[in-house]
Each structure stands twice: as structure tokens, then as C-alpha cells.
Amino acid sequence: MYKKMYKKMYKVMYQIQLDKDNMKKTVLARLRYVVFTQLITLFCGMAFASPQPSLTENQAIRIIDEAFKLQPLFWQGFAIPYSIERSSQHKDAAMLEVLFDNNLLIREKETQVVAIAGSKRKRISLNYRYSFADQEMGERIGSQEGFYYGYGRLKKLLQLSKPYLIGESYYAEAYVQWYVTDIQNWVDAPAFDKARTLRRSLESKLKPFEKRVYLQYDGQGWAFWKGKPGGL
């Protein structure tokens, strides 16, 4: 009786040991498979990954300067059309007069009846109504963007970072000095002395603006990138 029990126990223990061995083999096989697939993925990625593109300072200077030249600058002092009293001494009246004298605007006389502040009485207001000469002119020199006053040029490249990868694209960051050229005649009129952007533009050749710009590599070459890397 004891012999039979012993044999049964031995068989059970032997089966348990076999199961443990098989389990270990299965775990090891799965582990080997995971490691193998990860190594294959890594090596394939290294094999097909595009190399880091190079970017020289001369390349960056050429790209940035060309981009600046293609970006016209507009001064947004006020919206057009604009109605203002003919006798007004407001700074806008003086600026509108200059733009009119430079054929950027036309004006028409108009009469309006306006309420007197703090009274029930009304008065007659004799105004000038300024507008663009025609729609084509408005789109070309003013429209909603403002008045064209020049375009930028690169003066000096102060810093240029090494290319770095964000997502699937390489970017480079440049810190530059730039100035405004092709400055329009009306910008130098005394009426615009308090328009800081215009005043700084006049002196920008000697006191250049500074800003940070970005370049992107599209797989074929480097180009100017509007905004921050990765579209952030």
C-alpha cells in the first residue's frame, strides 16, 4: 500500500518538476524573442534614420536675409476709412494729412450732426473722411495690414545653434540683428516722430533691431521657419 502511494507521489513530484522546467523554457524563449525584436528595431532605426544635416553660418545668413526681404513691413497706426474734424489738432489728424499729401489716401469733406456731451443740444461737425483711392491701392499699400513703410535686411548673425531634432524635423535657432530698408518718404515727417516703430526704423541701420528666428530642414534643404520649432 505504501509503495503504491510512494509511486504516485513520485509521479506527481516528477510532473511538477517537468512543468517548472517547461515554464522556465517558455519564459526564456519569450524573453529572447522580445530582446531580439527590440534589437532588430533599434538596428533598423539606426540604419534608416536620416543623418543630422549640417548648417553653416553663410547658409543661415543667406536664408535669413532672403526671408526678411520677402516680408514687407506695415505700420498699423489707425484703421481706414477714418473721419476726423477738419479743425482737429489731434496727432492722428497730422499723420492723416501727411499720408494724404503723399498720395496714399484721398479725402472728402463731410458734415455730421453730433450730440454735445452733457447736453441735449447738438452741433454741426465739419469733417474730413480719409480713404484709399481705390480697392486696388488699398490692397497694395494699406488695407487691413496698415501702411507699407519698408522691408527688413539682415545686419549681423550673432548666434547660431547646432541643428536639433523635434519630431521628424531638424531645426536651428539664430539670434540676429536686422534693419529696415526701402523706408518710405512719409516716415520721416515730424507728424510721425511719436510713432516709435517708425522712428526706430529710421535709425535701425545704426541701432539695429534684434530678434530670434528659426530655420527648418525639410529633408531637401534648410528654409526659414515662421514661428517656433515643431509649430509650438
GROMACS .gro file of C-alpha atoms in nm:
model
  232
    1MET     CA    1   0.000   0.000   0.000
    2TYR     CA    2   0.277   0.243   0.098
    3LYS     CA    3   0.471   0.150  -0.212
    4LYS     CA    4   0.175   0.247  -0.433
    5MET     CA    5   0.133   0.577  -0.253
    6TYR     CA    6   0.504   0.646  -0.283
    7LYS     CA    7   0.496   0.577  -0.658
    8LYS     CA    8   0.201   0.809  -0.706
    9MET     CA    9   0.371   1.085  -0.506
   10TYR     CA   10   0.690   1.038  -0.706
   11LYS     CA   11   0.499   1.067  -1.034
   12VAL     CA   12   0.327   1.383  -0.915
   13MET     CA   13   0.655   1.542  -0.800
   14TYR     CA   14   0.821   1.445  -1.126
   15GLN     CA   15   0.535   1.601  -1.328
   16ILE     CA   16   0.556   1.922  -1.123
   17GLN     CA   17   0.928   1.942  -1.192
   18LEU     CA   18   0.867   1.889  -1.563
   19ASP     CA   19   0.607   2.166  -1.563
   20LYS     CA   20   0.850   2.401  -1.389
   21ASP     CA   21   1.122   2.322  -1.642
   22ASN     CA   22   0.884   2.376  -1.931
   23MET     CA   23   0.767   2.704  -1.780
   24LYS     CA   24   1.124   2.825  -1.745
   25LYS     CA   25   1.195   2.731  -2.104
   26THR     CA   26   0.884   2.916  -2.220
   27VAL     CA   27   0.971   3.230  -2.023
   28LEU     CA   28   1.328   3.226  -2.151
   29ALA     CA   29   1.209   3.175  -2.507
   30ARG     CA   30   0.969   3.469  -2.480
   31LEU     CA   31   1.239   3.687  -2.323
   32ARG     CA   32   1.480   3.600  -2.601
   33TYR     CA   33   1.214   3.688  -2.858
   34VAL     CA   34   1.141   4.028  -2.700
   35VAL     CA   35   1.511   4.116  -2.679
   36PHE     CA   36   1.567   4.001  -3.036
   37THR     CA   37   1.280   4.209  -3.178
   38GLN     CA   38   1.390   4.518  -2.985
   39LEU     CA   39   1.746   4.482  -3.116
   40ILE     CA   40   1.617   4.440  -3.473
   41THR     CA   41   1.401   4.754  -3.435
   42LEU     CA   42   1.693   4.951  -3.295
   43PHE     CA   43   1.934   4.845  -3.569
   44CYS     CA   44   1.676   4.913  -3.842
   45GLY     CA   45   1.609   5.258  -3.699
   46MET     CA   46   1.980   5.334  -3.693
   47ALA     CA   47   2.019   5.208  -4.048
   48PHE     CA   48   1.734   5.412  -4.195
   49ALA     CA   49   1.745   5.725  -3.974
   50SER     CA   50   1.843   6.038  -4.167
   51PRO     CA   51   2.178   6.182  -4.061
   52GLN     CA   52   2.188   6.516  -3.883
   53PRO     CA   53   2.206   6.787  -4.153
   54SER     CA   54   2.483   7.044  -4.141
   55LEU     CA   55   2.421   7.419  -4.144
   56THR     CA   56   2.694   7.677  -4.194
   57GLU     CA   57   2.677   8.042  -4.088
   58ASN     CA   58   2.693   8.153  -4.452
   59GLN     CA   59   2.393   7.934  -4.536
   60ALA     CA   60   2.197   8.075  -4.244
   61ILE     CA   61   2.284   8.435  -4.336
   62ARG     CA   62   2.167   8.387  -4.695
   63ILE     CA   63   1.839   8.219  -4.596
   64ILE     CA   64   1.750   8.469  -4.323
   65ASP     CA   65   1.833   8.777  -4.531
   66GLU     CA   66   1.627   8.646  -4.825
   67ALA     CA   67   1.332   8.577  -4.594
   68PHE     CA   68   1.347   8.929  -4.448
   69LYS     CA   69   1.342   9.082  -4.797
   70LEU     CA   70   1.025   8.892  -4.881
   71GLN     CA   71   0.837   9.016  -4.575
   72PRO     CA   72   0.702   9.371  -4.630
   73LEU     CA   73   0.653   9.578  -4.316
   74PHE     CA   74   0.326   9.760  -4.245
   75TRP     CA   75   0.257  10.034  -3.994
   76GLN     CA   76  -0.081   9.995  -3.823
   77GLY     CA   77  -0.150  10.340  -3.687
   78PHE     CA   78  -0.525  10.352  -3.744
   79ALA     CA   79  -0.799  10.191  -3.947
   80ILE     CA   80  -0.910  10.332  -4.280
   81PRO     CA   81  -1.161  10.482  -4.363
   82TYR     CA   82  -1.120  10.744  -4.091
   83SER     CA   83  -1.338  11.050  -4.022
   84ILE     CA   84  -1.196  11.341  -3.825
   85GLU     CA   85  -1.285  11.708  -3.777
   86ARG     CA   86  -1.109  11.940  -4.017
   87SER     CA   87  -1.001  12.168  -3.732
   88SER     CA   88  -0.871  11.881  -3.518
   89GLN     CA   89  -0.527  11.921  -3.358
   90HIS     CA   90  -0.511  11.552  -3.270
   91LYS     CA   91  -0.191  11.369  -3.369
   92ASP     CA   92  -0.393  11.145  -3.600
   93ALA     CA   93  -0.505  11.449  -3.798
   94ALA     CA   94  -0.143  11.547  -3.867
   95MET     CA   95  -0.048  11.192  -3.971
   96LEU     CA   96  -0.351  11.159  -4.198
   97GLU     CA   97  -0.255  11.488  -4.361
   98VAL     CA   98   0.093  11.354  -4.440
   99LEU     CA   99  -0.044  11.030  -4.586
  100PHE     CA  100  -0.284  11.237  -4.796
  101ASP     CA  101  -0.002  11.463  -4.919
  102ASN     CA  102   0.194  11.152  -5.021
  103ASN     CA  103  -0.099  11.024  -5.227
  104LEU     CA  104  -0.156  10.726  -5.002
  105LEU     CA  105  -0.504  10.848  -4.912
  106ILE     CA  106  -0.780  11.059  -5.059
  107ARG     CA  107  -1.023  11.265  -4.854
  108GLU     CA  108  -1.370  11.403  -4.888
  109LYS     CA  109  -1.550  11.671  -4.692
  110GLU     CA  110  -1.848  11.555  -4.490
  111THR     CA  111  -2.090  11.710  -4.248
  112GLN     CA  112  -2.224  11.531  -3.943
  113VAL     CA  113  -2.470  11.624  -3.669
  114VAL     CA  114  -2.327  11.517  -3.333
  115ALA     CA  115  -2.455  11.535  -2.976
  116ILE     CA  116  -2.286  11.773  -2.733
  117ALA     CA  117  -2.154  11.589  -2.430
  118GLY     CA  118  -2.355  11.660  -2.115
  119SER     CA  119  -2.628  11.841  -2.308
  120LYS     CA  120  -2.934  11.766  -2.514
  121ARG     CA  121  -2.817  12.006  -2.778
  122LYS     CA  122  -2.646  11.903  -3.099
  123ARG     CA  123  -2.391  12.069  -3.324
  124ILE     CA  124  -2.264  12.050  -3.678
  125SER     CA  125  -1.927  11.876  -3.725
  126LEU     CA  126  -1.727  11.954  -4.040
  127ASN     CA  127  -1.508  11.652  -4.109
  128TYR     CA  128  -1.259  11.502  -4.349
  129ARG     CA  129  -1.323  11.139  -4.438
  130TYR     CA  130  -1.000  10.967  -4.541
  131SER     CA  131  -1.000  10.650  -4.752
  132PHE     CA  132  -0.790  10.467  -5.006
  133ALA     CA  133  -0.810  10.596  -5.361
  134ASP     CA  134  -0.943  10.261  -5.482
  135GLN     CA  135  -0.964   9.899  -5.378
  136GLU     CA  136  -0.650   9.800  -5.569
  137MET     CA  137  -0.446  10.069  -5.396
  138GLY     CA  138  -0.593   9.969  -5.062
  139GLU     CA  139  -0.486   9.610  -5.109
  140ARG     CA  140  -0.142   9.711  -5.231
  141ILE     CA  141  -0.036   9.974  -4.979
  142GLY     CA  142  -0.271   9.966  -4.687
  143SER     CA  143  -0.581   9.753  -4.645
  144GLN     CA  144  -0.620   9.586  -4.309
  145GLU     CA  145  -0.246   9.535  -4.266
  146GLY     CA  146  -0.166   9.903  -4.243
  147PHE     CA  147   0.071  10.120  -4.447
  148TYR     CA  148   0.379   9.977  -4.614
  149TYR     CA  149   0.694  10.150  -4.491
  150GLY     CA  150   0.982   9.920  -4.591
  151TYR     CA  151   1.128   9.573  -4.552
  152GLY     CA  152   1.396   9.415  -4.339
  153ARG     CA  153   1.755   9.316  -4.412
  154LEU     CA  154   1.991   9.109  -4.202
  155LYS     CA  155   2.272   9.312  -4.048
  156LYS     CA  156   2.456   9.052  -3.841
  157LEU     CA  157   2.423   8.692  -3.729
  158LEU     CA  158   2.501   8.696  -3.356
  159GLN     CA  159   2.440   8.330  -3.264
  160LEU     CA  160   2.356   8.010  -3.448
  161SER     CA  161   2.266   7.688  -3.269
  162LYS     CA  162   2.354   7.338  -3.385
  163PRO     CA  163   2.068   7.156  -3.561
  164TYR     CA  164   1.840   6.971  -3.320
  165LEU     CA  165   1.561   6.720  -3.380
  166ILE     CA  166   1.198   6.785  -3.281
  167GLY     CA  167   0.951   6.524  -3.402
  168GLU     CA  168   1.059   6.430  -3.753
  169SER     CA  169   1.225   6.759  -3.847
  170TYR     CA  170   1.554   6.930  -3.769
  171TYR     CA  171   1.560   7.293  -3.659
  172ALA     CA  172   1.822   7.557  -3.588
  173GLU     CA  173   1.789   7.877  -3.387
  174ALA     CA  174   1.954   8.206  -3.480
  175TYR     CA  175   1.981   8.532  -3.290
  176VAL     CA  176   2.022   8.822  -3.533
  177GLN     CA  177   2.045   9.196  -3.579
  178TRP     CA  178   1.839   9.348  -3.859
  179TYR     CA  179   1.743   9.687  -4.002
  180VAL     CA  180   1.475   9.840  -4.224
  181THR     CA  181   1.546   9.947  -4.581
  182ASP     CA  182   1.335  10.095  -4.861
  183ILE     CA  183   1.193  10.333  -4.599
  184GLN     CA  184   0.913  10.543  -4.750
  185ASN     CA  185   0.943  10.924  -4.760
  186TRP     CA  186   0.643  10.989  -4.537
  187VAL     CA  187   0.803  10.800  -4.245
  188ASP     CA  188   1.046  11.087  -4.183
  189ALA     CA  189   0.771  11.350  -4.143
  190PRO     CA  190   0.760  11.525  -3.799
  191ALA     CA  191   0.400  11.407  -3.757
  192PHE     CA  192   0.532  11.053  -3.705
  193ASP     CA  193   0.801  11.142  -3.450
  194LYS     CA  194   0.599  10.976  -3.171
  195ALA     CA  195   0.536  10.659  -3.371
  196ARG     CA  196   0.807  10.451  -3.204
  197THR     CA  197   0.820  10.171  -3.461
  198LEU     CA  198   0.873  10.416  -3.746
  199ARG     CA  199   1.123  10.626  -3.551
  200ARG     CA  200   1.327  10.315  -3.462
  201SER     CA  201   1.314  10.201  -3.823
  202LEU     CA  202   1.475  10.527  -3.936
  203GLU     CA  203   1.772  10.472  -3.707
  204SER     CA  204   1.786  10.093  -3.739
  205LYS     CA  205   2.091  10.093  -3.970
  206LEU     CA  206   2.297  10.235  -3.682
  207LYS     CA  207   2.088  10.090  -3.397
  208PRO     CA  208   1.961   9.760  -3.537
  209PHE     CA  209   1.668   9.558  -3.408
  210GLU     CA  210   1.741   9.220  -3.252
  211LYS     CA  211   1.530   8.905  -3.254
  212ARG     CA  212   1.537   8.526  -3.255
  213VAL     CA  213   1.445   8.336  -3.573
  214TYR     CA  214   1.434   7.968  -3.671
  215LEU     CA  215   1.532   7.753  -3.966
  216GLN     CA  216   1.389   7.413  -4.059
  217TYR     CA  217   1.536   7.126  -4.260
  218ASP     CA  218   1.268   6.967  -4.478
  219GLY     CA  219   1.474   6.669  -4.598
  220GLN     CA  220   1.598   6.855  -4.906
  221GLY     CA  221   1.748   7.169  -4.761
  222TRP     CA  222   1.721   7.444  -4.500
  223ALA     CA  223   1.448   7.708  -4.512
  224PHE     CA  224   1.322   7.995  -4.298
  225TRP     CA  225   1.063   7.880  -4.042
  226LYS     CA  226   0.788   8.116  -3.928
  227GLY     CA  227   0.704   8.051  -3.564
  228LYS     CA  228   0.869   7.823  -3.311
  229PRO     CA  229   1.013   7.475  -3.378
  230GLY     CA  230   0.758   7.200  -3.414
  231GLY     CA  231   0.478   7.455  -3.453
  232LEU     CA  232   0.469   7.514  -3.075
   0.00000   0.00000   0.00000
